[in-house]
PDB file of C-alpha atoms in Angstrom:
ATOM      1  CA  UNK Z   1      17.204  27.580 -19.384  1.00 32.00           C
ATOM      2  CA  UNK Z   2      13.540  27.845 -18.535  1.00 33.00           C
ATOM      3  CA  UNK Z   3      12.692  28.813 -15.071  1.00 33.00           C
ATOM      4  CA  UNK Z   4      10.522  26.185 -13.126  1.00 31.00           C
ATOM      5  CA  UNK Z   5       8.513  26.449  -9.646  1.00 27.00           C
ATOM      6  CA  UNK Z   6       7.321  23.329  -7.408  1.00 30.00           C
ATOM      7  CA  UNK Z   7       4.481  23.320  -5.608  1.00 28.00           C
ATOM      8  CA  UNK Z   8       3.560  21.088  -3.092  1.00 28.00           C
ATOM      9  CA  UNK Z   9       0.108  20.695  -1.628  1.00 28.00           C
ATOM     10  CA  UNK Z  10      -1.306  17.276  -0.083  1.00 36.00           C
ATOM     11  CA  UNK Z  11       0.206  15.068  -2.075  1.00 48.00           C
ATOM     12  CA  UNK Z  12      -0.190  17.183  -5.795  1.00 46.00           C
ATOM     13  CA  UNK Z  13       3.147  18.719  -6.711  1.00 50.00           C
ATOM     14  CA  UNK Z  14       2.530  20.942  -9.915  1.00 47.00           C
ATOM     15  CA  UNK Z  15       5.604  22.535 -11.876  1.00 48.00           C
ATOM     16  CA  UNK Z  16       5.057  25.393 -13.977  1.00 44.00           C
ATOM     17  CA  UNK Z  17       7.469  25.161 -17.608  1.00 45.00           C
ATOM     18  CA  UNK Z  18       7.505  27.058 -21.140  1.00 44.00           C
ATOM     19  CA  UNK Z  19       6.256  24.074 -21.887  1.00 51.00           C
ATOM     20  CA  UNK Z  20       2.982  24.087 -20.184  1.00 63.00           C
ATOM     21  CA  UNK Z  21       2.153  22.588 -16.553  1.00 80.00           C
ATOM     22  CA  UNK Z  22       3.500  19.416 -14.744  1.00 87.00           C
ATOM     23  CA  UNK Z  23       1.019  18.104 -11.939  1.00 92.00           C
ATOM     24  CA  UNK Z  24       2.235  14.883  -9.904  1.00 93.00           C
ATOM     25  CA  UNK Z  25      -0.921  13.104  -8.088  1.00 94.00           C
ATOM     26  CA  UNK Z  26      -0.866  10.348  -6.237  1.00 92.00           C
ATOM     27  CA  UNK Z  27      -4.570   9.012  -5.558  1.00 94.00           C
ATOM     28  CA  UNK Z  28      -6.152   5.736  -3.931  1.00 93.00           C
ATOM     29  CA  UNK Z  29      -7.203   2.561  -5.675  1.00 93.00           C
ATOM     30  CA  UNK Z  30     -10.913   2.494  -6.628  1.00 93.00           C
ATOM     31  CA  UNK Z  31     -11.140   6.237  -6.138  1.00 94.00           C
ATOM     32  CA  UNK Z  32     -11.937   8.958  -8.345  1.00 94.00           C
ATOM     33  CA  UNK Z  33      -9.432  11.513 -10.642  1.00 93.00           C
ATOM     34  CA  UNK Z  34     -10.085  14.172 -12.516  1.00 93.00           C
ATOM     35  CA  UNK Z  35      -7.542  15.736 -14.967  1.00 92.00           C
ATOM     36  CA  UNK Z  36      -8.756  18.894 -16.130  1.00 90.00           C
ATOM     37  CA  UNK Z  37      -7.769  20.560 -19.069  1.00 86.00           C
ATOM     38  CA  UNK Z  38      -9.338  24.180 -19.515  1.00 76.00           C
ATOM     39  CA  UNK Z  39      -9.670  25.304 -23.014  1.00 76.00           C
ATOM     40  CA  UNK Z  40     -12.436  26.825 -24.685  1.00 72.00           C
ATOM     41  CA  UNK Z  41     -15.066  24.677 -25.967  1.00 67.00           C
ATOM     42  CA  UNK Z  42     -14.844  24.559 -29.686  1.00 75.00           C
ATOM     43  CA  UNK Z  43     -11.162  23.820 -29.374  1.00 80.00           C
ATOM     44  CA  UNK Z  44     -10.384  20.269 -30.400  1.00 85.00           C
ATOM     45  CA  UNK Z  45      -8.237  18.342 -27.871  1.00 88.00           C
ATOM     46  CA  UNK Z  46      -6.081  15.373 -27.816  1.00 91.00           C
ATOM     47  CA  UNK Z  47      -4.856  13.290 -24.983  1.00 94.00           C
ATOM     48  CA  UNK Z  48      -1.569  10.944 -24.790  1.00 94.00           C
ATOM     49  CA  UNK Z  49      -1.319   8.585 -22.132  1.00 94.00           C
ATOM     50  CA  UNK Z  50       2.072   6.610 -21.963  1.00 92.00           C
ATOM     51  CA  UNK Z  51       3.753   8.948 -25.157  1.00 88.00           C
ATOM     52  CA  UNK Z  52       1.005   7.271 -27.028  1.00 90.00           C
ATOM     53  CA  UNK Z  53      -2.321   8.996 -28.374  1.00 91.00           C
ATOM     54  CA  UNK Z  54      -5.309   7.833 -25.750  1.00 91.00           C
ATOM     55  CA  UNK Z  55      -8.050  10.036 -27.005  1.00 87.00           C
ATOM     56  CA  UNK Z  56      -8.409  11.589 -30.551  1.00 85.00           C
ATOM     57  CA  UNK Z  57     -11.299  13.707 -31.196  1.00 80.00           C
ATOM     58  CA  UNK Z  58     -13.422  12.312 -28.310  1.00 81.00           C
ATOM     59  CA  UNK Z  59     -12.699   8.896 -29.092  1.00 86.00           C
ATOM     60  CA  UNK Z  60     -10.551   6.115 -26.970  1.00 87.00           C
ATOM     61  CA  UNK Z  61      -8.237   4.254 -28.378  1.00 87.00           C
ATOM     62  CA  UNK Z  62      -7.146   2.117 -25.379  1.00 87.00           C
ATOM     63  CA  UNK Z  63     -10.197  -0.772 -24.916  1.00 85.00           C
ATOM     64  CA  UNK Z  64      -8.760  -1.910 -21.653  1.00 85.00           C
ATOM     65  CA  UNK Z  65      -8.843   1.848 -20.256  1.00 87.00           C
ATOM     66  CA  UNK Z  66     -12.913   1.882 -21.407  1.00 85.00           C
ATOM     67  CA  UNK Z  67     -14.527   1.302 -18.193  1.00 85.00           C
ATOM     68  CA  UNK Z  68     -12.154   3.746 -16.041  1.00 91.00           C
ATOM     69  CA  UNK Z  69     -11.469   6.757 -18.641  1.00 92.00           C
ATOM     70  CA  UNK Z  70     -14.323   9.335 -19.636  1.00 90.00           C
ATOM     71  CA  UNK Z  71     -14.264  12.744 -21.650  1.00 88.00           C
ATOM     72  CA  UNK Z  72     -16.274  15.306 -19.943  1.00 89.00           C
ATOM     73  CA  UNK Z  73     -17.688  18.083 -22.207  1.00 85.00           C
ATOM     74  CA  UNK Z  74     -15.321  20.404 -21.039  1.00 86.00           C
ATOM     75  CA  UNK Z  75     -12.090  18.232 -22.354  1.00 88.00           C
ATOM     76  CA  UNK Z  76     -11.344  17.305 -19.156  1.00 91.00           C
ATOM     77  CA  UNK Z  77     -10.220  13.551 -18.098  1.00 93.00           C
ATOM     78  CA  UNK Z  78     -12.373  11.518 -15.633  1.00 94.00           C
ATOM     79  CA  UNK Z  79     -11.207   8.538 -14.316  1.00 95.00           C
ATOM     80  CA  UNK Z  80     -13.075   6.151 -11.995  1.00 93.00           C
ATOM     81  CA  UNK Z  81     -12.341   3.621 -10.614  1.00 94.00           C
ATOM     82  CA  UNK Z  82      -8.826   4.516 -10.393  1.00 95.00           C
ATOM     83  CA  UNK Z  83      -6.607   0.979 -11.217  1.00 93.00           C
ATOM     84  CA  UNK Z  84      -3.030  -0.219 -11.256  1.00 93.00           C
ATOM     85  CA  UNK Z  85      -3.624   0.212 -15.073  1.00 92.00           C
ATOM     86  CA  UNK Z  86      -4.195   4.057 -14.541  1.00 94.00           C
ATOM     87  CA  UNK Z  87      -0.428   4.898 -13.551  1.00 94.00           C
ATOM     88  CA  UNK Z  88       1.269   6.667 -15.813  1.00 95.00           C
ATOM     89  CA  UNK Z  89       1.606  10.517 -17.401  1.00 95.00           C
ATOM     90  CA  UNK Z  90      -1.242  12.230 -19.257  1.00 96.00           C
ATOM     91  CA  UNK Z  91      -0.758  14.974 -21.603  1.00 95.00           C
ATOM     92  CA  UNK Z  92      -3.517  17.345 -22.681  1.00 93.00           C
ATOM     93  CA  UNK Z  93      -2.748  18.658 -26.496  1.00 92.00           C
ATOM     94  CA  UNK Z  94      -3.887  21.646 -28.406  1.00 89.00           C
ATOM     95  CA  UNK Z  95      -2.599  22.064 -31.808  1.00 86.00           C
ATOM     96  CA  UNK Z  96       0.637  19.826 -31.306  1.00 87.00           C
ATOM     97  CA  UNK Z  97       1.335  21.800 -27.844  1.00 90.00           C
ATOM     98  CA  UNK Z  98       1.455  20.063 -24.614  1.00 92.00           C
ATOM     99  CA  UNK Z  99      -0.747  22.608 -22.369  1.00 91.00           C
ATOM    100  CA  UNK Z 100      -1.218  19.948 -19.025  1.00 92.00           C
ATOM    101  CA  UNK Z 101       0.685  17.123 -18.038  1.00 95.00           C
ATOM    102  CA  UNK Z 102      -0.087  14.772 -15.570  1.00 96.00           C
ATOM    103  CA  UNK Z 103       1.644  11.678 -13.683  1.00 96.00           C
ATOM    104  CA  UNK Z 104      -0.387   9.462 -11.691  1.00 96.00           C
ATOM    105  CA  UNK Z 105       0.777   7.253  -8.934  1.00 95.00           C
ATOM    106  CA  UNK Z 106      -1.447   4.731  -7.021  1.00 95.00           C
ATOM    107  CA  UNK Z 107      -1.679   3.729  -3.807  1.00 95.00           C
ATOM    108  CA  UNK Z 108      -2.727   0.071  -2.775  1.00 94.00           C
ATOM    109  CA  UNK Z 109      -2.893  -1.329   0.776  1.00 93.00           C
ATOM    110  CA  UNK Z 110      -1.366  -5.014   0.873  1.00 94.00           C
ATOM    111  CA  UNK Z 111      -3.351  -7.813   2.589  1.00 96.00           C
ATOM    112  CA  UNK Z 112      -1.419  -9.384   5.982  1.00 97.00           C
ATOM    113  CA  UNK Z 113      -1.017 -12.431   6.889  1.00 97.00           C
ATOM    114  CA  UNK Z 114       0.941 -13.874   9.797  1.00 97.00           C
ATOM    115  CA  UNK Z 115       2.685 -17.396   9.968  1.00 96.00           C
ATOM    116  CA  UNK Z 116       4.025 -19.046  13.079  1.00 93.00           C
ATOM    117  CA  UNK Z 117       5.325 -22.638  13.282  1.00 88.00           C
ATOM    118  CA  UNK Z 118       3.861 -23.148   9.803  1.00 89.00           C
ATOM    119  CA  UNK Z 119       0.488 -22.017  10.831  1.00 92.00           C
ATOM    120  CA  UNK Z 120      -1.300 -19.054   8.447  1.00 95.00           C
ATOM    121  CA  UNK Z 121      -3.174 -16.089  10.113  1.00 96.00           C
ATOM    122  CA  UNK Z 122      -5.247 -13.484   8.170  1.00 95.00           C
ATOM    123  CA  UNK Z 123      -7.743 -12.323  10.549  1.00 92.00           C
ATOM    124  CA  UNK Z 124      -6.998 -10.376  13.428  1.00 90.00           C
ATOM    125  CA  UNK Z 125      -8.436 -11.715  16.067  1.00 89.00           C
ATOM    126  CA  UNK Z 126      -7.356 -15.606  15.179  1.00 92.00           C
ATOM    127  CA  UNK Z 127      -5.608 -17.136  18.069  1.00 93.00           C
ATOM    128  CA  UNK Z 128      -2.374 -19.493  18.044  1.00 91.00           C
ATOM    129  CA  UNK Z 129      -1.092 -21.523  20.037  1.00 91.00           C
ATOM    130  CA  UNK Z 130       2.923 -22.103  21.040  1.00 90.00           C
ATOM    131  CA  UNK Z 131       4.888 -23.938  23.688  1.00 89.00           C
ATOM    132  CA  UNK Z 132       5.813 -22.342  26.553  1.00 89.00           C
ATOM    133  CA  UNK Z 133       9.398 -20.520  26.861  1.00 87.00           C
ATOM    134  CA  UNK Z 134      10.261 -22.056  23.408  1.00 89.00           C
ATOM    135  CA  UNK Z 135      11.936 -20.061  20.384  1.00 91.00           C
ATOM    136  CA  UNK Z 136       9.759 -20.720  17.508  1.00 92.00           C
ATOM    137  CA  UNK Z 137      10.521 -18.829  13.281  1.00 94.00           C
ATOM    138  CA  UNK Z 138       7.455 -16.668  12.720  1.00 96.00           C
ATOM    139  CA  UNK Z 139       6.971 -14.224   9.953  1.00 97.00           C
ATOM    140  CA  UNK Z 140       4.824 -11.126   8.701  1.00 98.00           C
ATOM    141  CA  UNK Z 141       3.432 -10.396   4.957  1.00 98.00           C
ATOM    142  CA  UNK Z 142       2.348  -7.932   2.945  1.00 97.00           C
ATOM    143  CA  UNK Z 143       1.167  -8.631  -0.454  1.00 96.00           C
ATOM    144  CA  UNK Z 144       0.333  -6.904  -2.698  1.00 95.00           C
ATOM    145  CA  UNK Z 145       0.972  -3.044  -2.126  1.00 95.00           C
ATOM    146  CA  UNK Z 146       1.959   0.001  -3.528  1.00 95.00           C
ATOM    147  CA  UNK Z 147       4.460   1.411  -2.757  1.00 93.00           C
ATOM    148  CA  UNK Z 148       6.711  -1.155  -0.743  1.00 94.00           C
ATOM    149  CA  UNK Z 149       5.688  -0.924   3.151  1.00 95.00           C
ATOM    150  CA  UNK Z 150       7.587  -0.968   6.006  1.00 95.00           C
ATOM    151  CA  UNK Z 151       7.014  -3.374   8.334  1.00 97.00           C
ATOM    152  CA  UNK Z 152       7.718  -4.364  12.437  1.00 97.00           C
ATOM    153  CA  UNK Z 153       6.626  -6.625  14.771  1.00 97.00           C
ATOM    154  CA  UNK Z 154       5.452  -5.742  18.914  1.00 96.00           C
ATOM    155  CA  UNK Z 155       5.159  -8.821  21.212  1.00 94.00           C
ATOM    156  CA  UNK Z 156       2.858  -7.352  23.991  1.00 94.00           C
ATOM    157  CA  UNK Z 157       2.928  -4.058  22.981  1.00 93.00           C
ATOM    158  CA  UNK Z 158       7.090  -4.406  22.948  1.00 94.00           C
ATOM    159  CA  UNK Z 159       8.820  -4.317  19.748  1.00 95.00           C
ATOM    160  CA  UNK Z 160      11.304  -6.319  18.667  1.00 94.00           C
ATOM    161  CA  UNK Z 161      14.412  -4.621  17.552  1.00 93.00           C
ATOM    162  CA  UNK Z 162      15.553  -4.500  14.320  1.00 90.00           C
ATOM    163  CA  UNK Z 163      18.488  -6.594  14.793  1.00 90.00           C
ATOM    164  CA  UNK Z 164      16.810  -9.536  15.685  1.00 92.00           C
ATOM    165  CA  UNK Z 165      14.281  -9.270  12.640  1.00 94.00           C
ATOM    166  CA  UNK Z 166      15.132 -10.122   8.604  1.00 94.00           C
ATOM    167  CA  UNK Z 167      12.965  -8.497   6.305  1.00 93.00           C
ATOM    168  CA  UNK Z 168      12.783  -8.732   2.570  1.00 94.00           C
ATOM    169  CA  UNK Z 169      10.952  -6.764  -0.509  1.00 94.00           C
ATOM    170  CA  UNK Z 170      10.089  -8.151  -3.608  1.00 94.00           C
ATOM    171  CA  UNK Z 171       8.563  -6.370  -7.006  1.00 92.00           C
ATOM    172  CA  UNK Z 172       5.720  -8.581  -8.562  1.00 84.00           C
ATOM    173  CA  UNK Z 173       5.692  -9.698 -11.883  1.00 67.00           C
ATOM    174  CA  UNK Z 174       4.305  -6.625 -13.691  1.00 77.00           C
ATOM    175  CA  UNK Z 175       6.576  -4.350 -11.565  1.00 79.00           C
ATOM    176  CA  UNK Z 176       3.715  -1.896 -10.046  1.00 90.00           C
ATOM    177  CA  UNK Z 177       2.833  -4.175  -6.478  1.00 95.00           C
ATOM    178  CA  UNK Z 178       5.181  -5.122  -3.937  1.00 96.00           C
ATOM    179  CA  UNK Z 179       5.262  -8.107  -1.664  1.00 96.00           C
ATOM    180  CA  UNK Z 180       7.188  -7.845   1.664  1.00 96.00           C
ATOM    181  CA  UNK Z 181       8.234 -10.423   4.273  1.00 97.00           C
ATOM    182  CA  UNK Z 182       9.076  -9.779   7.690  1.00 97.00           C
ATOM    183  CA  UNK Z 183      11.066 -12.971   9.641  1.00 97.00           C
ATOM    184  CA  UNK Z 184      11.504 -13.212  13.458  1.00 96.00           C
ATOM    185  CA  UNK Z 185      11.860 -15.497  16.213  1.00 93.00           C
ATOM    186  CA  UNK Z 186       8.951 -15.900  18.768  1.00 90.00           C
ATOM    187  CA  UNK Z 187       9.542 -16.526  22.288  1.00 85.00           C
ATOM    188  CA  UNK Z 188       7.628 -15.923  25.201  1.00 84.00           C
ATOM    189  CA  UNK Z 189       7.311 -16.464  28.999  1.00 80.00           C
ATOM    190  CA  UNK Z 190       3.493 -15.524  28.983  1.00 87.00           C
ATOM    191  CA  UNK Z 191       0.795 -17.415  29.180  1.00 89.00           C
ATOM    192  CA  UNK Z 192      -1.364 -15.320  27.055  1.00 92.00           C
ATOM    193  CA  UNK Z 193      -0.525 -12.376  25.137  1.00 93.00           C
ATOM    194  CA  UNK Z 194      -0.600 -10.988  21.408  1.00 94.00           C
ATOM    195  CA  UNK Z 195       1.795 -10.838  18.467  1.00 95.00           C
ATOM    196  CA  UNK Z 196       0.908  -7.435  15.973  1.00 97.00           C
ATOM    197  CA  UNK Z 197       2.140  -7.001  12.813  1.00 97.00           C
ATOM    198  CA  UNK Z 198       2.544  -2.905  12.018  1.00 97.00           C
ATOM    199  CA  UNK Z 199       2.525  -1.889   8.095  1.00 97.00           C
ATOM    200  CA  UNK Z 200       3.508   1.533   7.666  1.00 94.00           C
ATOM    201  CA  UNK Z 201       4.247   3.723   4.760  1.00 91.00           C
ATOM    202  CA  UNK Z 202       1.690   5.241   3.145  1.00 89.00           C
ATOM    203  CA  UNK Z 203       0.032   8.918   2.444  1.00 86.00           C
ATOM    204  CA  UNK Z 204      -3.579   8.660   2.611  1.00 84.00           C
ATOM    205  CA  UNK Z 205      -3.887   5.217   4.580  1.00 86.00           C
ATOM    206  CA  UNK Z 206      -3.434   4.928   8.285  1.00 88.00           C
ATOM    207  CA  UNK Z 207      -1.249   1.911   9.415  1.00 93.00           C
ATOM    208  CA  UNK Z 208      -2.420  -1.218   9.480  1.00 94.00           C
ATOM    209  CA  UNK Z 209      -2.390  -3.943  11.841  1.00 96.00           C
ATOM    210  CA  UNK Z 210      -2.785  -7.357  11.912  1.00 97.00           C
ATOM    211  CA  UNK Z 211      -3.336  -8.866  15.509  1.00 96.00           C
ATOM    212  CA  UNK Z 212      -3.069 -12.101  16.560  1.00 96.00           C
ATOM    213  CA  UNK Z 213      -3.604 -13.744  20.365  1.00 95.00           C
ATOM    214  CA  UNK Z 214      -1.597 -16.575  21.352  1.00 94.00           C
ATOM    215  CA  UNK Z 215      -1.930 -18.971  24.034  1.00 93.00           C
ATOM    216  CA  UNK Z 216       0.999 -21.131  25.139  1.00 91.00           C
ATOM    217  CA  UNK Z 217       1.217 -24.977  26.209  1.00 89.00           C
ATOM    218  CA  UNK Z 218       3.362 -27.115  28.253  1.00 82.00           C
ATOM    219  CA  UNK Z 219       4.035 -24.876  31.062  1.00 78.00           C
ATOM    220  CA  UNK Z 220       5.651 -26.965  33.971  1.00 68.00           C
ATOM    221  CA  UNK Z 221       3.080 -26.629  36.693  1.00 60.00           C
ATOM    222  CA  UNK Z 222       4.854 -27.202  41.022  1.00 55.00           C
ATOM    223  CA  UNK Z 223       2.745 -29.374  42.367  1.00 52.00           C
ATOM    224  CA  UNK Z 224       2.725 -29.704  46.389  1.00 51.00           C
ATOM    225  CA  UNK Z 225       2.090 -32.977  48.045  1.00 54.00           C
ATOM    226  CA  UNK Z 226      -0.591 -32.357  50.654  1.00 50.00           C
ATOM    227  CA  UNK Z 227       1.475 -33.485  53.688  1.00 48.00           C
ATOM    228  CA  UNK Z 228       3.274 -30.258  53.169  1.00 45.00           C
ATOM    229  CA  UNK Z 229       0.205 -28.139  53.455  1.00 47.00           C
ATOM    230  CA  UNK Z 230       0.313 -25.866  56.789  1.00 46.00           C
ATOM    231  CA  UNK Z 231      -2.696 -26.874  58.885  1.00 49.00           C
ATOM    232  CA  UNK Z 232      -3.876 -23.579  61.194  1.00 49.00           C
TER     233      UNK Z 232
END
């Protein structure tokens, strides 16, 4: 059985096999990636993306990869912009041996958007408007991201427990975004305040928020009839 070591060092794991070395990056959408392959410079190099042949003798055989994938002089991979279409393991070849492999995962932030009594919010900052004191079905999205997020609610900086919350996950079509859906009930005695929805669950993004004010209506207001007023 060959022996293999794991490394782990911001997000690059790297395991070192008989046969050759196994690097795990996970990088950013629209960033930049560079696989490097060291060999000397008259050696002729092959690269498989996907168990299929992506570069033979300096030349690309994937068209939709052309814009993102370049061969530096020194064999190495380039990649920029780094795209949903970029996931997947590389393999560096030398004479029918596998010296570098590489798997690479991409992260995408999802866009939020906030409904409440079939009303849409994308922009923090929007305000809504509720009735007073009333329980009214709200809900939180995130579309779009990679990997699935994890999502909660705070009602003036409180947030509301788990139990009283729903919250669903969906794949897309193509399997590599996810949407999710928080649902919840919105209630408050306020007469101004904010809702936020909290999107956690990535490595190199810090959570997001989306923040909306709300303003309620229909507040009973005590009126007193003057001939009660004290008189000093």
């Amino acid at each position: 059985m060959e022996a293999t070591y794991l490394y782990i060092i911001l997000n690059v794991a790297y395991a070192v096999t008989s046969a050759g070395v196994f690097n795990y990056r996970k990088a950013v959408n629209g960033s930049v990636l560079l696989n490097v392959c060291r060999t000397e410079e008259d050696d002729t190099i092959h690269w498989k993306f996907q168990e299929n042949f992506l570069i033979i003798e300096g030349h690309l055989l994937r068209s939709e990869l052309n814009e993102s994938l370049h061969l530096l002089q020194n064999k190495s991979l380039y990649i920029q912009p780094i795209s949903l279409l970029n996931i997947g393991k590389y393999e560096c070849i030398k004479n029918h041996e596998t010296l570098l492999t590489y798997f690479l995962d991409v992260e995408v932030p999802p866009t939020l958007s906030m409904t409440v009594d079939g009303h849409s919010y994308h922009d923090t900052g929007d305000t809504l408007y509720i009735p007073y004191n009333k329980t009214i079905p709200a809900s939180c999205y995130a579309t779009g991201s990679r990997p699935a997020v994890n999502l909660s609610i705070t009602v003036d900086n409180e947030e509301i427990s788990p139990s009283y919350i729903n919250t669903t996950t969906n794949a897309s079509l193509n399997g590599t975004t996810f949407d999710s859906r928080i649902l919840f009930s919105l209630q408050t005695e306020e007469e101004t305040g904010h809702v936020t929805c909290h999107c956690n669950g990535f490595s190199y993004f810090s959570e997001q928020r989306l923040i909306v004010s709300y303003s309620t209506y229909g507040k009973k207001v005590l009126l007193i009839p003057s001939f009660y007023t004290l008189k000093i």
